[in-house]
Amino acid sequence: MHLNKWFFISLIFIISSCGNKNKEAISSRGEASNKEVEIITHPKNIILMIGDGMGIAQISASMYLNPKGLFLERFPVVGLQKTFSGDNVITDSAAGATAIACGVKTYNNAIGLDMDTLPVKSILELSNEKGLATGMITTSSIVHGTPGPFLAHVRHRQFKEQIALNYLNTDVDLLVGGGKQYFDRRKTDERNLYKELKEKGYYVSDYFKRDIFEMNISSKRKFIFFTADDDAPSAISGRKYLPFISPLGAKFLRKRSEKGFFLMIEGSQIDWGGHANDADMMVRELDDFNKTIGRILKFAEKDKETLVIVTADHECGGFAINNGSTVEEIVPAFTSNGHTADLIPVFAYGPKSELFNGIYDNTDIYKKMKEALQLDEK
């Protein structure tokens, strides 16, 4: 009887110990599982930000003149891209954007075509096909040289009405920028693309009807807003919509698809300050772009599934900061009123940002974005 009692007690102790070990093992697996959920190996979303004409010297000037610095300083990964086009060491915006959007070198002025004038599918179009929501926001017209290659395939960037016509062949969810006249008052045909977009199910509005700051954007319908008849006003003239609409656009697209989204945001008029050799305009445009970067970075930090890439299509103006400059006032100089062949920085934040380290061709940005989103066509 005595032996049986101790045997029974020992048996209970062993069973209890095994149970505790099992609980510990389950708990341990649960914790490991939770940690695995938190580690995001690939982004669900990509936000590509292009500061047209923005080289290292432009960024430096803006950084020195801004007492708080730039939001770019918070990006953990920085690389450099080579911008030469298929037919010139100095690229134009169309060829530069085609390289980034479509992954091929092409001739200057080409929109979404290769050197043989064959159409090449863009990262935005591929994202669309895979069920991601897509959008573009720009401070130029939406049919300009940089946004054009993301949605159109046209022999020359000056064929803006043809670029606009190409947009009706896509299912892009969001478009914000100028260029209304290329849709509703066309010279090459009598079509009203503004009306046709509405018939396709888009909510379409423009600067003449209402203020963009008063818009209540519903994710239930695809959205297009024209900010100007052609190109939007400059930041010096009072344009303020880019920092406002960009994070709203990201939130809109996130609701449009559970699979994720691709959004291209362009600060177009940094380039125009370079062409005009107008340092004040250039810095003001960079300030506007910096505010936009800050708000997108805030979105990405909270979202945790978004890769943010900030770069340019080329440098413009051969800009330099000269002797006698201070952090309060720079002495600017320009070597050109056109583009240059300078290497262009690429800043990356978020899942798979490490892909953007090093020095590479601008065409590799397309390949790296495709890899990050796992958009293998096969």
CSV table of C-alpha atoms in Angstrom, one decimal:
chain,number,residue,atom,x,y,z
A,1,MET,CA,0.0,0.0,0.0
A,2,HIS,CA,2.8,2.3,0.9
A,3,LEU,CA,4.7,1.6,-2.4
A,4,ASN,CA,1.5,2.1,-4.4
A,5,LYS,CA,1.0,5.5,-2.9
A,6,TRP,CA,4.4,6.7,-3.8
A,7,PHE,CA,4.1,5.2,-7.3
A,8,PHE,CA,0.8,7.1,-7.8
A,9,ILE,CA,2.4,10.4,-6.6
A,10,SER,CA,5.4,9.9,-8.8
A,11,LEU,CA,3.2,9.2,-11.8
A,12,ILE,CA,1.2,12.4,-11.2
A,13,PHE,CA,4.5,14.4,-11.0
A,14,ILE,CA,5.8,12.9,-14.3
A,15,ILE,CA,2.5,13.6,-16.1
A,16,SER,CA,2.4,17.1,-14.7
A,17,SER,CA,6.0,17.8,-15.8
A,18,CYS,CA,5.3,16.5,-19.3
A,19,GLY,CA,2.2,18.7,-19.5
A,20,ASN,CA,4.2,21.8,-18.5
A,21,LYS,CA,6.9,21.0,-21.0
A,22,ASN,CA,4.2,20.6,-23.7
A,23,LYS,CA,2.7,23.9,-22.6
A,24,GLU,CA,6.2,25.5,-22.8
A,25,ALA,CA,6.8,24.0,-26.2
A,26,ILE,CA,3.4,25.2,-27.5
A,27,SER,CA,4.1,28.7,-26.0
A,28,SER,CA,7.5,28.7,-27.6
A,29,ARG,CA,6.1,27.8,-31.0
A,30,GLY,CA,3.4,30.4,-30.6
A,31,GLU,CA,6.0,33.1,-29.9
A,32,ALA,CA,8.1,31.9,-32.8
A,33,SER,CA,5.0,32.0,-35.0
A,34,ASN,CA,4.1,35.5,-33.9
A,35,LYS,CA,7.7,36.6,-34.6
A,36,GLU,CA,7.5,35.1,-38.1
A,37,VAL,CA,4.3,37.0,-38.8
A,38,GLU,CA,5.9,40.3,-37.8
A,39,ILE,CA,9.0,39.7,-40.1
A,40,ILE,CA,7.9,40.9,-43.6
A,41,THR,CA,10.3,39.6,-46.2
A,42,HIS,CA,8.6,41.2,-49.2
A,43,PRO,CA,6.6,44.5,-49.5
A,44,LYS,CA,2.9,44.4,-50.3
A,45,ASN,CA,3.1,47.9,-51.7
A,46,ILE,CA,5.6,50.1,-53.5
A,47,ILE,CA,5.6,53.8,-53.6
A,48,LEU,CA,8.1,55.1,-56.2
A,49,MET,CA,8.8,58.9,-55.9
A,50,ILE,CA,10.6,60.6,-58.8
A,51,GLY,CA,12.0,64.1,-58.2
A,52,ASP,CA,12.4,65.1,-61.9
A,53,GLY,CA,15.8,66.7,-62.5
A,54,MET,CA,16.9,66.1,-58.9
A,55,GLY,CA,20.6,65.4,-58.6
A,56,ILE,CA,22.9,65.3,-55.5
A,57,ALA,CA,23.8,69.0,-55.7
A,58,GLN,CA,20.1,69.9,-55.7
A,59,ILE,CA,19.5,67.6,-52.7
A,60,SER,CA,22.5,69.2,-50.9
A,61,ALA,CA,21.3,72.7,-51.4
A,62,SER,CA,17.9,71.9,-50.1
A,63,MET,CA,19.4,70.1,-47.1
A,64,TYR,CA,21.7,73.0,-46.2
A,65,LEU,CA,18.9,75.5,-46.5
A,66,ASN,CA,16.4,73.5,-44.4
A,67,PRO,CA,17.2,73.9,-40.7
A,68,LYS,CA,15.5,70.6,-39.9
A,69,GLY,CA,17.3,68.7,-42.7
A,70,LEU,CA,15.5,66.5,-45.2
A,71,PHE,CA,13.4,63.4,-44.7
A,72,LEU,CA,15.8,61.6,-47.1
A,73,GLU,CA,18.3,61.5,-44.3
A,74,ARG,CA,16.1,58.9,-42.6
A,75,PHE,CA,16.4,56.4,-45.4
A,76,PRO,CA,18.7,53.5,-44.4
A,77,VAL,CA,19.7,52.5,-48.0
A,78,VAL,CA,21.2,54.7,-50.6
A,79,GLY,CA,22.4,53.6,-54.1
A,80,LEU,CA,23.4,55.3,-57.4
A,81,GLN,CA,21.9,54.8,-60.8
A,82,LYS,CA,23.4,55.4,-64.3
A,83,THR,CA,20.9,57.4,-66.4
A,84,PHE,CA,22.3,57.2,-70.0
A,85,SER,CA,19.6,56.4,-72.6
A,86,GLY,CA,19.7,54.0,-75.5
A,87,ASP,CA,21.0,56.6,-78.0
A,88,ASN,CA,22.7,59.3,-75.8
A,89,VAL,CA,24.8,59.5,-72.7
A,90,ILE,CA,22.4,62.3,-71.6
A,91,THR,CA,18.8,61.0,-71.2
A,92,ASP,CA,15.6,62.9,-71.5
A,93,SER,CA,12.7,62.4,-69.1
A,94,ALA,CA,10.8,60.0,-71.4
A,95,ALA,CA,13.7,57.6,-72.0
A,96,GLY,CA,14.8,57.9,-68.3
A,97,ALA,CA,11.2,57.1,-67.1
A,98,THR,CA,10.9,54.3,-69.6
A,99,ALA,CA,14.0,52.7,-68.2
A,100,ILE,CA,12.7,52.9,-64.6
A,101,ALA,CA,9.1,52.0,-65.5
A,102,CYS,CA,9.8,49.3,-68.1
A,103,GLY,CA,13.3,48.1,-67.5
A,104,VAL,CA,14.8,48.8,-71.0
A,105,LYS,CA,17.1,51.5,-72.4
A,106,THR,CA,15.4,53.4,-75.3
A,107,TYR,CA,15.9,56.4,-77.5
A,108,ASN,CA,15.3,59.9,-76.1
A,109,ASN,CA,11.6,61.0,-76.4
A,110,ALA,CA,10.3,57.4,-76.5
A,111,ILE,CA,7.3,56.6,-74.3
A,112,GLY,CA,7.1,53.0,-73.1
A,113,LEU,CA,8.9,51.6,-76.2
A,114,ASP,CA,12.2,49.9,-76.7
A,115,MET,CA,14.9,50.9,-79.3
A,116,ASP,CA,12.9,49.0,-82.0
A,117,THR,CA,9.7,51.0,-81.1
A,118,LEU,CA,8.1,47.9,-79.7
A,119,PRO,CA,5.9,48.4,-76.6
A,120,VAL,CA,7.3,47.2,-73.3
A,121,LYS,CA,5.1,46.4,-70.3
A,122,SER,CA,5.6,48.8,-67.3
A,123,ILE,CA,5.8,47.9,-63.6
A,124,LEU,CA,2.5,49.7,-63.2
A,125,GLU,CA,0.8,47.7,-66.0
A,126,LEU,CA,2.3,44.4,-64.6
A,127,SER,CA,1.0,45.3,-61.1
A,128,ASN,CA,-2.4,45.9,-62.5
A,129,GLU,CA,-2.5,42.5,-64.3
A,130,LYS,CA,-1.5,40.8,-61.0
A,131,GLY,CA,-4.5,42.4,-59.2
A,132,LEU,CA,-2.7,45.2,-57.4
A,133,ALA,CA,-4.2,48.7,-57.2
A,134,THR,CA,-2.2,51.3,-59.2
A,135,GLY,CA,-1.9,55.1,-59.4
A,136,MET,CA,0.1,58.1,-60.4
A,137,ILE,CA,0.3,61.6,-58.9
A,138,THR,CA,2.3,64.4,-60.6
A,139,THR,CA,2.8,68.1,-60.6
A,140,SER,CA,3.0,68.2,-64.4
A,141,SER,CA,0.3,67.0,-66.8
A,142,ILE,CA,-0.4,63.3,-66.4
A,143,VAL,CA,0.6,62.8,-70.1
A,144,HIS,CA,4.0,64.3,-69.6
A,145,GLY,CA,7.4,62.6,-70.3
A,146,THR,CA,7.8,61.0,-66.9
A,147,PRO,CA,4.3,59.7,-66.1
A,148,GLY,CA,3.7,58.7,-69.7
A,149,PRO,CA,5.8,55.5,-69.9
A,150,PHE,CA,4.1,54.0,-66.9
A,151,LEU,CA,0.8,53.7,-68.8
A,152,ALA,CA,1.4,54.5,-72.5
A,153,HIS,CA,3.4,53.3,-75.5
A,154,VAL,CA,4.0,56.1,-78.0
A,155,ARG,CA,6.8,56.9,-80.4
A,156,HIS,CA,7.3,60.5,-79.2
A,157,ARG,CA,6.5,62.3,-75.9
A,158,GLN,CA,5.0,65.3,-77.8
A,159,PHE,CA,2.1,63.2,-78.9
A,160,LYS,CA,0.2,64.0,-75.7
A,161,GLU,CA,-3.3,63.3,-77.1
A,162,GLN,CA,-2.1,59.8,-78.1
A,163,ILE,CA,-0.7,59.2,-74.7
A,164,ALA,CA,-4.0,60.3,-73.2
A,165,LEU,CA,-5.8,57.8,-75.5
A,166,ASN,CA,-3.5,55.0,-74.3
A,167,TYR,CA,-4.7,55.6,-70.7
A,168,LEU,CA,-8.2,54.3,-71.6
A,169,ASN,CA,-6.7,50.9,-72.3
A,170,THR,CA,-5.7,50.5,-68.7
A,171,ASP,CA,-7.4,49.9,-65.4
A,172,VAL,CA,-5.3,52.3,-63.3
A,173,ASP,CA,-7.2,53.2,-60.1
A,174,LEU,CA,-5.9,56.7,-59.4
A,175,LEU,CA,-4.6,59.6,-61.5
A,176,VAL,CA,-3.9,63.1,-60.2
A,177,GLY,CA,-2.2,65.8,-62.3
A,178,GLY,CA,-2.7,68.4,-65.0
A,179,GLY,CA,-3.5,67.8,-68.7
A,180,LYS,CA,-7.3,68.2,-68.8
A,181,GLN,CA,-7.2,69.6,-72.3
A,182,TYR,CA,-5.7,66.5,-73.8
A,183,PHE,CA,-8.8,64.6,-72.7
A,184,ASP,CA,-11.8,66.9,-73.3
A,185,ARG,CA,-10.7,69.4,-76.0
A,186,ARG,CA,-8.7,67.3,-78.3
A,187,LYS,CA,-7.4,68.5,-81.7
A,188,THR,CA,-6.6,65.1,-83.3
A,189,ASP,CA,-10.1,63.7,-83.0
A,190,GLU,CA,-13.5,64.7,-81.6
A,191,ARG,CA,-13.5,62.2,-78.8
A,192,ASN,CA,-14.2,63.3,-75.2
A,193,LEU,CA,-12.0,61.1,-73.1
A,194,TYR,CA,-13.1,62.9,-69.9
A,195,LYS,CA,-16.7,61.6,-70.6
A,196,GLU,CA,-15.5,58.2,-71.7
A,197,LEU,CA,-13.6,57.7,-68.4
A,198,LYS,CA,-16.8,58.5,-66.5
A,199,GLU,CA,-18.5,55.9,-68.6
A,200,LYS,CA,-15.8,53.4,-67.7
A,201,GLY,CA,-16.8,53.9,-64.0
A,202,TYR,CA,-14.3,56.5,-62.9
A,203,TYR,CA,-15.1,59.4,-60.7
A,204,VAL,CA,-13.7,62.3,-62.7
A,205,SER,CA,-13.4,65.9,-61.5
A,206,ASP,CA,-11.1,68.9,-62.0
A,207,TYR,CA,-9.7,72.1,-60.6
A,208,PHE,CA,-12.4,74.2,-62.4
A,209,LYS,CA,-15.3,72.3,-60.6
A,210,ARG,CA,-13.9,72.0,-57.1
A,211,ASP,CA,-10.8,72.4,-54.9
A,212,ILE,CA,-8.8,69.2,-54.5
A,213,PHE,CA,-8.5,70.0,-50.8
A,214,GLU,CA,-12.2,69.7,-50.5
A,215,MET,CA,-12.4,66.3,-52.1
A,216,ASN,CA,-13.8,63.3,-50.2
A,217,ILE,CA,-12.1,60.3,-52.0
A,218,SER,CA,-14.1,57.1,-51.8
A,219,SER,CA,-12.3,53.9,-52.5
A,220,LYS,CA,-15.5,52.4,-54.0
A,221,ARG,CA,-14.7,54.1,-57.4
A,222,LYS,CA,-11.6,54.7,-59.4
A,223,PHE,CA,-10.5,58.3,-59.2
A,224,ILE,CA,-9.2,60.9,-61.6
A,225,PHE,CA,-8.6,64.6,-60.8
A,226,PHE,CA,-7.2,67.1,-63.2
A,227,THR,CA,-5.3,69.9,-61.3
A,228,ALA,CA,-4.8,72.1,-64.4
A,229,ASP,CA,-5.7,72.4,-68.1
A,230,ASP,CA,-2.0,71.6,-69.0
A,231,ASP,CA,0.7,71.6,-66.4
A,232,ALA,CA,0.0,72.5,-62.8
A,233,PRO,CA,1.2,75.8,-61.3
A,234,SER,CA,4.6,76.0,-59.6
A,235,ALA,CA,5.2,75.8,-55.9
A,236,ILE,CA,6.2,79.5,-55.9
A,237,SER,CA,2.8,80.3,-57.6
A,238,GLY,CA,1.0,78.6,-54.7
A,239,ARG,CA,0.7,75.0,-55.7
A,240,LYS,CA,0.3,72.9,-52.5
A,241,TYR,CA,-1.6,69.7,-53.4
A,242,LEU,CA,1.3,67.1,-53.7
A,243,PRO,CA,2.0,66.7,-49.9
A,244,PHE,CA,-1.8,66.6,-49.3
A,245,ILE,CA,-3.0,64.2,-51.9
A,246,SER,CA,0.0,61.7,-51.9
A,247,PRO,CA,-0.7,60.1,-48.5
A,248,LEU,CA,-4.5,60.1,-49.3
A,249,GLY,CA,-3.7,58.4,-52.6
A,250,ALA,CA,-1.7,55.7,-50.8
A,251,LYS,CA,-4.5,55.1,-48.3
A,252,PHE,CA,-7.0,55.0,-51.2
A,253,LEU,CA,-5.0,52.4,-53.1
A,254,ARG,CA,-4.5,50.3,-50.0
A,255,LYS,CA,-8.3,50.0,-49.7
A,256,ARG,CA,-8.7,49.2,-53.4
A,257,SER,CA,-6.9,45.8,-53.3
A,258,GLU,CA,-6.0,43.3,-50.6
A,259,LYS,CA,-3.1,42.2,-52.8
A,260,GLY,CA,-1.3,45.6,-52.5
A,261,PHE,CA,-0.6,48.6,-54.7
A,262,PHE,CA,1.9,50.4,-56.8
A,263,LEU,CA,2.0,54.2,-56.7
A,264,MET,CA,4.2,56.6,-58.7
A,265,ILE,CA,4.5,60.2,-57.3
A,266,GLU,CA,6.4,62.8,-59.3
A,267,GLY,CA,7.8,66.1,-58.2
A,268,SER,CA,8.0,67.3,-61.8
A,269,GLN,CA,9.0,70.9,-61.6
A,270,ILE,CA,12.4,70.6,-59.9
A,271,ASP,CA,13.5,69.9,-63.5
A,272,TRP,CA,12.0,73.1,-64.7
A,273,GLY,CA,13.9,75.2,-62.1
A,274,GLY,CA,17.1,73.6,-63.6
A,275,HIS,CA,16.1,74.3,-67.2
A,276,ALA,CA,15.4,77.9,-66.2
A,277,ASN,CA,18.6,78.2,-64.1
A,278,ASP,CA,16.3,79.4,-61.4
A,279,ALA,CA,17.7,78.2,-58.0
A,280,ASP,CA,14.8,79.7,-56.0
A,281,MET,CA,12.3,77.8,-58.0
A,282,MET,CA,14.3,74.6,-57.8
A,283,VAL,CA,14.7,74.9,-54.0
A,284,ARG,CA,11.0,75.6,-53.5
A,285,GLU,CA,10.0,72.6,-55.6
A,286,LEU,CA,12.4,70.5,-53.6
A,287,ASP,CA,10.9,71.7,-50.4
A,288,ASP,CA,7.5,70.7,-51.6
A,289,PHE,CA,8.8,67.3,-52.6
A,290,ASN,CA,10.5,66.9,-49.2
A,291,LYS,CA,7.2,67.5,-47.4
A,292,THR,CA,5.6,64.9,-49.6
A,293,ILE,CA,8.4,62.4,-48.8
A,294,GLY,CA,7.9,63.1,-45.1
A,295,ARG,CA,4.2,62.2,-45.3
A,296,ILE,CA,4.8,59.1,-47.4
A,297,LEU,CA,7.5,58.0,-45.0
A,298,LYS,CA,5.0,58.4,-42.1
A,299,PHE,CA,2.5,56.2,-44.0
A,300,ALA,CA,5.1,53.6,-44.6
A,301,GLU,CA,6.4,53.5,-41.0
A,302,LYS,CA,2.9,52.9,-39.8
A,303,ASP,CA,1.9,50.5,-42.6
A,304,LYS,CA,5.1,48.3,-42.3
A,305,GLU,CA,4.4,46.6,-45.7
A,306,THR,CA,5.4,49.4,-48.0
A,307,LEU,CA,8.7,49.9,-49.8
A,308,VAL,CA,9.4,53.5,-50.6
A,309,ILE,CA,11.9,54.4,-53.3
A,310,VAL,CA,13.0,58.0,-54.0
A,311,THR,CA,15.1,58.8,-57.0
A,312,ALA,CA,15.2,61.0,-60.2
A,313,ASP,CA,15.2,60.4,-63.9
A,314,HIS,CA,18.2,62.6,-64.4
A,315,GLU,CA,20.0,65.7,-63.2
A,316,CYS,CA,19.1,69.1,-64.8
A,317,GLY,CA,21.1,72.3,-65.0
A,318,GLY,CA,24.5,71.0,-64.0
A,319,PHE,CA,23.8,72.7,-60.7
A,320,ALA,CA,26.6,73.5,-58.2
A,321,ILE,CA,27.0,75.1,-54.8
A,322,ASN,CA,29.8,77.7,-55.2
A,323,ASN,CA,32.4,79.3,-52.9
A,324,GLY,CA,30.9,81.8,-50.5
A,325,SER,CA,27.8,79.7,-49.7
A,326,THR,CA,26.6,79.3,-46.2
A,327,VAL,CA,23.9,77.1,-44.6
A,328,GLU,CA,21.7,80.1,-44.6
A,329,GLU,CA,22.4,81.2,-48.2
A,330,ILE,CA,23.9,79.4,-51.1
A,331,VAL,CA,25.7,80.8,-54.1
A,332,PRO,CA,24.3,78.8,-57.0
A,333,ALA,CA,25.8,78.1,-60.3
A,334,PHE,CA,24.6,76.3,-63.4
A,335,THR,CA,26.7,74.8,-66.2
A,336,SER,CA,23.7,74.1,-68.5
A,337,ASN,CA,20.1,74.8,-69.2
A,338,GLY,CA,19.6,71.1,-70.1
A,339,HIS,CA,20.1,67.7,-68.5
A,340,THR,CA,23.5,66.2,-67.5
A,341,ALA,CA,24.8,62.6,-67.3
A,342,ASP,CA,25.5,62.7,-63.5
A,343,LEU,CA,24.9,59.6,-61.4
A,344,ILE,CA,21.6,59.9,-59.6
A,345,PRO,CA,20.9,58.8,-56.0
A,346,VAL,CA,18.4,56.1,-55.1
A,347,PHE,CA,17.0,56.1,-51.6
A,348,ALA,CA,15.0,53.1,-50.2
A,349,TYR,CA,13.0,52.4,-47.0
A,350,GLY,CA,11.0,49.4,-46.0
A,351,PRO,CA,11.0,45.6,-46.9
A,352,LYS,CA,13.5,44.7,-49.6
A,353,SER,CA,15.1,48.2,-49.4
A,354,GLU,CA,18.5,46.4,-49.4
A,355,LEU,CA,18.1,45.6,-53.1
A,356,PHE,CA,18.8,49.2,-53.9
A,357,ASN,CA,22.4,49.3,-52.5
A,358,GLY,CA,25.3,49.9,-54.9
A,359,ILE,CA,25.7,51.3,-58.4
A,360,TYR,CA,23.5,50.0,-61.2
A,361,ASP,CA,21.7,51.0,-64.4
A,362,ASN,CA,18.4,52.8,-64.2
A,363,THR,CA,16.8,49.7,-65.8
A,364,ASP,CA,17.7,47.7,-62.7
A,365,ILE,CA,15.2,49.8,-60.7
A,366,TYR,CA,12.4,48.1,-62.6
A,367,LYS,CA,13.9,44.7,-62.0
A,368,LYS,CA,14.4,45.3,-58.3
A,369,MET,CA,10.8,46.6,-57.9
A,370,LYS,CA,9.5,43.5,-59.8
A,371,GLU,CA,11.6,41.2,-57.5
A,372,ALA,CA,10.4,43.0,-54.4
A,373,LEU,CA,6.7,42.6,-55.4
A,374,GLN,CA,7.3,39.1,-56.7
A,375,LEU,CA,5.8,40.0,-60.0
A,376,ASP,CA,7.4,37.3,-62.1
A,377,GLU,CA,5.5,37.2,-65.4
A,378,LYS,CA,6.0,33.4,-65.7
